[in-house]
PDB file of C-alpha atoms and ligand atoms in Angstrom:
ATOM      1  CA  MET A 131      55.013 243.883 -55.924  1.00 45.00           C
ATOM      2  CA  ALA A 132      58.220 244.351 -53.848  1.00 48.00           C
ATOM      3  CA  SER A 133      57.637 247.557 -53.224  1.00 49.00           C
ATOM      4  CA  ALA A 134      54.394 247.798 -51.847  1.00 49.00           C
ATOM      5  CA  LEU A 135      55.530 245.197 -49.076  1.00 46.00           C
ATOM      6  CA  LYS A 136      58.775 247.255 -48.202  1.00 53.00           C
ATOM      7  CA  ASN A 137      58.797 250.743 -48.383  1.00 58.00           C
ATOM      8  CA  LEU A 138      61.397 252.415 -46.778  1.00 57.00           C
ATOM      9  CA  SER A 139      59.714 256.061 -46.952  1.00 57.00           C
ATOM     10  CA  SER A 140      58.351 254.828 -43.851  1.00 62.00           C
ATOM     11  CA  TYR A 141      60.897 253.783 -42.327  1.00 68.00           C
ATOM     12  CA  ASN A 142      61.420 253.664 -38.704  1.00 70.00           C
ATOM     13  CA  SER A 143      63.370 256.564 -37.275  1.00 72.00           C
ATOM     14  CA  ASP A 144      63.949 254.874 -33.630  1.00 72.00           C
ATOM     15  CA  ASN A 145      68.026 254.020 -33.306  1.00 76.00           C
ATOM     16  CA  LEU A 146      69.863 256.010 -35.983  1.00 86.00           C
ATOM     17  CA  PRO A 147      72.884 257.364 -35.442  1.00 88.00           C
ATOM     18  CA  ASP A 148      74.076 261.085 -34.618  1.00 91.00           C
ATOM     19  CA  ILE A 149      74.943 262.639 -37.789  1.00 94.00           C
ATOM     20  CA  SER A 150      75.496 266.424 -36.539  1.00 94.00           C
ATOM     21  CA  GLY A 151      79.272 265.459 -37.714  1.00 96.00           C
ATOM     22  CA  LYS A 152      78.696 263.503 -40.875  1.00 97.00           C
ATOM     23  CA  LYS A 153      79.466 263.973 -44.549  1.00 98.00           C
ATOM     24  CA  PHE A 154      77.413 263.245 -47.057  1.00 98.00           C
ATOM     25  CA  GLY A 155      78.244 262.614 -50.772  1.00 98.00           C
ATOM     26  CA  LEU A 156      75.242 262.824 -53.162  1.00 98.00           C
ATOM     27  CA  VAL A 157      75.945 261.817 -56.891  1.00 98.00           C
ATOM     28  CA  VAL A 158      72.963 262.774 -59.135  1.00 98.00           C
ATOM     29  CA  ALA A 159      72.341 261.563 -62.648  1.00 98.00           C
ATOM     30  CA  GLU A 160      70.926 264.263 -65.076  1.00 98.00           C
ATOM     31  CA  TRP A 161      69.489 262.253 -67.540  1.00 98.00           C
ATOM     32  CA  ASN A 162      65.666 262.267 -66.624  1.00 98.00           C
ATOM     33  CA  LYS A 163      67.003 265.325 -64.292  1.00 98.00           C
ATOM     34  CA  GLU A 164      63.196 266.151 -63.253  1.00 98.00           C
ATOM     35  CA  ILE A 165      62.827 262.916 -61.404  1.00 98.00           C
ATOM     36  CA  THR A 166      66.192 262.998 -60.017  1.00 98.00           C
ATOM     37  CA  ASP A 167      66.064 266.403 -59.008  1.00 98.00           C
ATOM     38  CA  THR A 168      62.681 265.289 -56.599  1.00 98.00           C
ATOM     39  CA  LEU A 169      64.731 261.854 -55.112  1.00 98.00           C
ATOM     40  CA  CYS A 170      67.679 264.602 -54.502  1.00 98.00           C
ATOM     41  CA  LYS A 171      65.696 266.931 -53.063  1.00 98.00           C
ATOM     42  CA  GLY A 172      63.970 264.088 -50.933  1.00 98.00           C
ATOM     43  CA  ALA A 173      67.476 262.941 -49.932  1.00 98.00           C
ATOM     44  CA  TYR A 174      68.638 266.144 -49.240  1.00 98.00           C
ATOM     45  CA  ASP A 175      65.473 267.133 -46.865  1.00 98.00           C
ATOM     46  CA  THR A 176      65.572 263.749 -45.099  1.00 97.00           C
ATOM     47  CA  LEU A 177      69.155 264.429 -44.093  1.00 98.00           C
ATOM     48  CA  LEU A 178      68.586 267.622 -43.003  1.00 98.00           C
ATOM     49  CA  GLN A 179      65.448 266.539 -41.120  1.00 96.00           C
ATOM     50  CA  HIS A 180      67.652 263.888 -39.303  1.00 96.00           C
ATOM     51  CA  GLY A 181      70.424 266.432 -38.080  1.00 97.00           C
ATOM     52  CA  ALA A 182      72.745 266.465 -41.363  1.00 98.00           C
ATOM     53  CA  LYS A 183      74.402 270.141 -41.345  1.00 98.00           C
ATOM     54  CA  PRO A 184      73.440 271.728 -44.901  1.00 98.00           C
ATOM     55  CA  GLU A 185      77.588 272.207 -45.312  1.00 98.00           C
ATOM     56  CA  ASN A 186      78.365 268.843 -44.794  1.00 98.00           C
ATOM     57  CA  ILE A 187      76.272 267.761 -47.721  1.00 98.00           C
ATOM     58  CA  TYR A 188      77.754 267.566 -50.911  1.00 98.00           C
ATOM     59  CA  ARG A 189      75.740 267.393 -54.313  1.00 97.00           C
ATOM     60  CA  ASN A 190      77.996 266.239 -57.371  1.00 97.00           C
ATOM     61  CA  THR A 191      75.766 265.862 -60.917  1.00 98.00           C
ATOM     62  CA  VAL A 192      76.903 263.346 -63.832  1.00 98.00           C
ATOM     63  CA  PRO A 193      75.190 263.240 -67.066  1.00 98.00           C
ATOM     64  CA  GLY A 194      73.468 259.721 -67.201  1.00 98.00           C
ATOM     65  CA  SER A 195      73.424 256.679 -64.665  1.00 98.00           C
ATOM     66  CA  PHE A 196      76.160 255.024 -66.034  1.00 98.00           C
ATOM     67  CA  GLU A 197      78.337 257.719 -64.972  1.00 98.00           C
ATOM     68  CA  LEU A 198      77.436 257.440 -61.047  1.00 98.00           C
ATOM     69  CA  THR A 199      79.917 254.755 -60.394  1.00 98.00           C
ATOM     70  CA  LEU A 200      82.597 257.276 -61.292  1.00 98.00           C
ATOM     71  CA  GLY A 201      80.816 260.224 -59.845  1.00 98.00           C
ATOM     72  CA  ALA A 202      80.647 257.548 -56.582  1.00 98.00           C
ATOM     73  CA  GLN A 203      84.431 256.624 -56.901  1.00 98.00           C
ATOM     74  CA  PHE A 204      85.342 260.288 -56.999  1.00 98.00           C
ATOM     75  CA  LEU A 205      83.671 261.358 -53.290  1.00 98.00           C
ATOM     76  CA  ALA A 206      84.130 257.756 -52.010  1.00 98.00           C
ATOM     77  CA  GLN A 207      88.126 258.123 -52.016  1.00 97.00           C
ATOM     78  CA  SER A 208      87.869 261.131 -50.051  1.00 97.00           C
ATOM     79  CA  ASN A 209      88.443 261.515 -46.275  1.00 95.00           C
ATOM     80  CA  GLU A 210      86.112 263.914 -45.686  1.00 94.00           C
ATOM     81  CA  ILE A 211      83.047 262.123 -47.468  1.00 98.00           C
ATOM     82  CA  ASP A 212      81.374 259.059 -44.646  1.00 98.00           C
ATOM     83  CA  VAL A 213      79.141 257.491 -46.725  1.00 98.00           C
ATOM     84  CA  VAL A 214      77.795 258.128 -50.527  1.00 98.00           C
ATOM     85  CA  ILE A 215      74.265 258.358 -52.334  1.00 98.00           C
ATOM     86  CA  ALA A 216      73.645 257.593 -55.330  1.00 98.00           C
ATOM     87  CA  LEU A 217      71.097 258.839 -57.284  1.00 98.00           C
ATOM     88  CA  GLY A 218      69.341 257.950 -60.905  1.00 98.00           C
ATOM     89  CA  VAL A 219      66.475 256.951 -62.840  1.00 98.00           C
ATOM     90  CA  VAL A 220      66.809 254.761 -65.600  1.00 98.00           C
ATOM     91  CA  ILE A 221      63.441 253.711 -67.930  1.00 97.00           C
ATOM     92  CA  LYS A 222      62.877 251.233 -70.137  1.00 96.00           C
ATOM     93  CA  GLY A 223      62.975 251.868 -73.741  1.00 93.00           C
ATOM     94  CA  GLU A 224      62.848 250.420 -77.075  1.00 94.00           C
ATOM     95  CA  THR A 225      66.177 248.500 -76.485  1.00 93.00           C
ATOM     96  CA  LYS A 226      68.269 246.457 -73.772  1.00 94.00           C
ATOM     97  CA  HIS A 227      69.885 249.808 -72.461  1.00 94.00           C
ATOM     98  CA  ASP A 228      68.319 249.675 -69.484  1.00 95.00           C
ATOM     99  CA  ASP A 229      69.860 246.001 -68.629  1.00 95.00           C
ATOM    100  CA  TYR A 230      72.994 247.159 -69.190  1.00 97.00           C
ATOM    101  CA  ILE A 231      73.295 250.678 -67.350  1.00 97.00           C
ATOM    102  CA  CYS A 232      71.485 248.775 -64.240  1.00 97.00           C
ATOM    103  CA  HIS A 233      73.390 245.960 -64.017  1.00 98.00           C
ATOM    104  CA  ALA A 234      77.184 248.253 -64.482  1.00 98.00           C
ATOM    105  CA  VAL A 235      75.799 250.799 -61.944  1.00 98.00           C
ATOM    106  CA  ALA A 236      75.065 248.251 -59.717  1.00 98.00           C
ATOM    107  CA  GLN A 237      77.993 246.250 -59.743  1.00 98.00           C
ATOM    108  CA  GLY A 238      79.866 249.447 -60.442  1.00 98.00           C
ATOM    109  CA  LEU A 239      78.677 251.036 -56.497  1.00 98.00           C
ATOM    110  CA  THR A 240      79.118 247.274 -54.692  1.00 98.00           C
ATOM    111  CA  GLN A 241      82.697 247.711 -55.833  1.00 98.00           C
ATOM    112  CA  VAL A 242      83.165 251.439 -54.709  1.00 98.00           C
ATOM    113  CA  GLY A 243      81.495 250.702 -51.652  1.00 98.00           C
ATOM    114  CA  LEU A 244      84.038 247.411 -51.028  1.00 98.00           C
ATOM    115  CA  LYS A 245      87.610 249.131 -52.319  1.00 98.00           C
ATOM    116  CA  PHE A 246      86.636 252.028 -49.993  1.00 97.00           C
ATOM    117  CA  ASN A 247      85.513 249.973 -46.905  1.00 96.00           C
ATOM    118  CA  LYS A 248      82.446 253.242 -46.746  1.00 97.00           C
ATOM    119  CA  PRO A 249      78.659 252.629 -47.683  1.00 98.00           C
ATOM    120  CA  VAL A 250      77.618 253.847 -51.080  1.00 98.00           C
ATOM    121  CA  ILE A 251      73.692 253.640 -51.457  1.00 98.00           C
ATOM    122  CA  PHE A 252      72.138 252.322 -54.734  1.00 98.00           C
ATOM    123  CA  GLY A 253      68.889 255.246 -55.323  1.00 98.00           C
ATOM    124  CA  LEU A 254      68.669 254.102 -58.706  1.00 98.00           C
ATOM    125  CA  VAL A 255      65.398 254.099 -59.552  1.00 98.00           C
ATOM    126  CA  THR A 256      64.834 251.463 -62.723  1.00 97.00           C
ATOM    127  CA  THR A 257      61.063 251.337 -64.123  1.00 97.00           C
ATOM    128  CA  ASN A 258      59.547 250.517 -67.412  1.00 97.00           C
ATOM    129  CA  ASP A 259      57.902 254.016 -68.019  1.00 97.00           C
ATOM    130  CA  GLU A 260      57.768 257.647 -66.703  1.00 97.00           C
ATOM    131  CA  GLN A 261      54.818 257.076 -64.601  1.00 97.00           C
ATOM    132  CA  GLN A 262      56.349 254.488 -62.662  1.00 97.00           C
ATOM    133  CA  ALA A 263      59.373 256.339 -62.062  1.00 98.00           C
ATOM    134  CA  TRP A 264      57.133 259.482 -60.845  1.00 98.00           C
ATOM    135  CA  ASP A 265      55.486 256.963 -58.733  1.00 97.00           C
ATOM    136  CA  ARG A 266      58.593 256.343 -56.904  1.00 97.00           C
ATOM    137  CA  ALA A 267      60.112 259.894 -56.698  1.00 97.00           C
ATOM    138  CA  GLY A 268      57.082 261.318 -54.584  1.00 95.00           C
ATOM    139  CA  GLY A 269      54.490 259.563 -55.675  1.00 95.00           C
ATOM    140  CA  LYS A 270      52.791 256.182 -54.472  1.00 95.00           C
ATOM    141  CA  HIS A 271      55.422 254.211 -53.653  1.00 95.00           C
ATOM    142  CA  GLY A 272      57.075 257.118 -51.778  1.00 95.00           C
ATOM    143  CA  ASN A 273      60.322 258.430 -52.648  1.00 97.00           C
ATOM    144  CA  LYS A 274      63.287 256.516 -53.247  1.00 97.00           C
ATOM    145  CA  GLY A 275      65.447 259.818 -52.410  1.00 98.00           C
ATOM    146  CA  VAL A 276      63.746 259.898 -49.266  1.00 97.00           C
ATOM    147  CA  GLU A 277      64.605 255.621 -48.136  1.00 96.00           C
ATOM    148  CA  ALA A 278      68.279 256.052 -49.969  1.00 98.00           C
ATOM    149  CA  ALA A 279      68.661 258.917 -47.280  1.00 97.00           C
ATOM    150  CA  ALA A 280      67.399 256.986 -44.670  1.00 96.00           C
ATOM    151  CA  THR A 281      69.830 253.829 -45.831  1.00 96.00           C
ATOM    152  CA  ALA A 282      72.879 256.086 -45.698  1.00 97.00           C
ATOM    153  CA  ILE A 283      72.295 257.293 -42.205  1.00 97.00           C
ATOM    154  CA  GLN A 284      71.499 253.464 -40.698  1.00 95.00           C
ATOM    155  CA  MET A 285      74.336 252.544 -41.948  1.00 96.00           C
ATOM    156  CA  LEU A 286      76.574 255.135 -40.393  1.00 95.00           C
ATOM    157  CA  ASN A 287      75.860 252.957 -37.543  1.00 90.00           C
ATOM    158  CA  TRP A 288      78.650 250.652 -38.989  1.00 89.00           C
ATOM    159  CA  VAL A 289      81.280 253.744 -39.712  1.00 85.00           C
ATOM    160  CA  ASN A 290      83.267 254.552 -36.397  1.00 71.00           C
TER     161      ASN A 290
HETATM  162  N1  RBF B 349      71.047 257.506 -68.394  1.00 57.69           N
HETATM  163  C1  RBF B 349      69.869 257.330 -67.634  1.00 57.69           C
HETATM  164  O1  RBF B 349      70.440 257.441 -66.223  1.00 57.69           O
HETATM  165  N2  RBF B 349      68.616 256.768 -67.818  1.00 57.69           N
HETATM  166  C2  RBF B 349      68.650 256.326 -68.696  1.00 57.69           C
HETATM  167  O2  RBF B 349      67.113 256.437 -68.882  1.00 57.69           O
HETATM  168  C3  RBF B 349      68.861 256.382 -70.119  1.00 57.69           C
HETATM  169  N3  RBF B 349      69.017 255.619 -71.280  1.00 57.69           N
HETATM  170  C4  RBF B 349      69.723 255.907 -71.856  1.00 57.69           C
HETATM  171  C5  RBF B 349      69.476 255.249 -73.316  1.00 57.69           C
HETATM  172  C6  RBF B 349      69.948 254.925 -74.370  1.00 57.69           C
HETATM  173  C7  RBF B 349      70.156 254.239 -75.840  1.00 57.69           C
HETATM  174  C8  RBF B 349      71.686 255.365 -74.268  1.00 57.69           C
HETATM  175  C9  RBF B 349      73.023 255.652 -75.087  1.00 57.69           C
HETATM  176  C10 RBF B 349      72.015 256.138 -72.641  1.00 57.69           C
HETATM  177  C11 RBF B 349      71.044 256.408 -72.156  1.00 57.69           C
HETATM  178  N4  RBF B 349      71.335 257.047 -70.409  1.00 57.69           N
HETATM  179  C12 RBF B 349      70.507 256.906 -69.916  1.00 57.69           C
HETATM  180  C13 RBF B 349      72.513 257.681 -70.297  1.00 57.69           C
HETATM  181  C14 RBF B 349      73.685 256.533 -69.739  1.00 57.69           C
HETATM  182  O3  RBF B 349      73.277 256.533 -68.263  1.00 57.69           O
HETATM  183  C15 RBF B 349      75.097 257.426 -69.948  1.00 57.69           C
HETATM  184  O4  RBF B 349      75.258 259.254 -69.328  1.00 57.69           O
HETATM  185  C16 RBF B 349      75.439 257.280 -71.624  1.00 57.69           C
HETATM  186  O5  RBF B 349      75.322 256.340 -72.320  1.00 57.69           O
HETATM  187  C17 RBF B 349      77.161 257.799 -71.794  1.00 57.69           C
HETATM  188  O6  RBF B 349      78.162 257.176 -70.838  1.00 57.69           O
END
């Protein structure tokens, strides 16, 4: 399994930039809220742990993961925000809704990052069932919120 081979929750914290003056925009989907709250806490705590100031972390919610793209765009267009982190959980059901949502979010977030020339981090957990989601929200596969925050910090090496 890919995440067993490369779990960014145990990322290398060498050579991370000084983020004490950087501003972070978190957009968090409320669908599967208990799990997305856990991802968000992981991201938030990781940013603080690496020197971000609480007043520089903006947290916004959207109803579901499909809305992450627009939420990310509102954040990314602000000169106040250096990097956007999008967090959501899409769990497979009986129909193919998960495919449509996940593809839309992946493409949408990519476009927002390119449009605003700003890192937009893909923190969408896409699983077959709820247990797999919890496994990735503080469980045996780490916390993808922590990984999203670590990725955001690493990408700030690219931002002036
Ligand atoms: N949003 C999620 O964040 N995770 C889901 O697992 C999820 N499942 C959905 C299943 C169906 C059948 C539908 C219609 C929506 C689902 N959504 C889910 C909500 C979606 O991201 C969005 O908020 C709504 O479709 C409104 O645009």
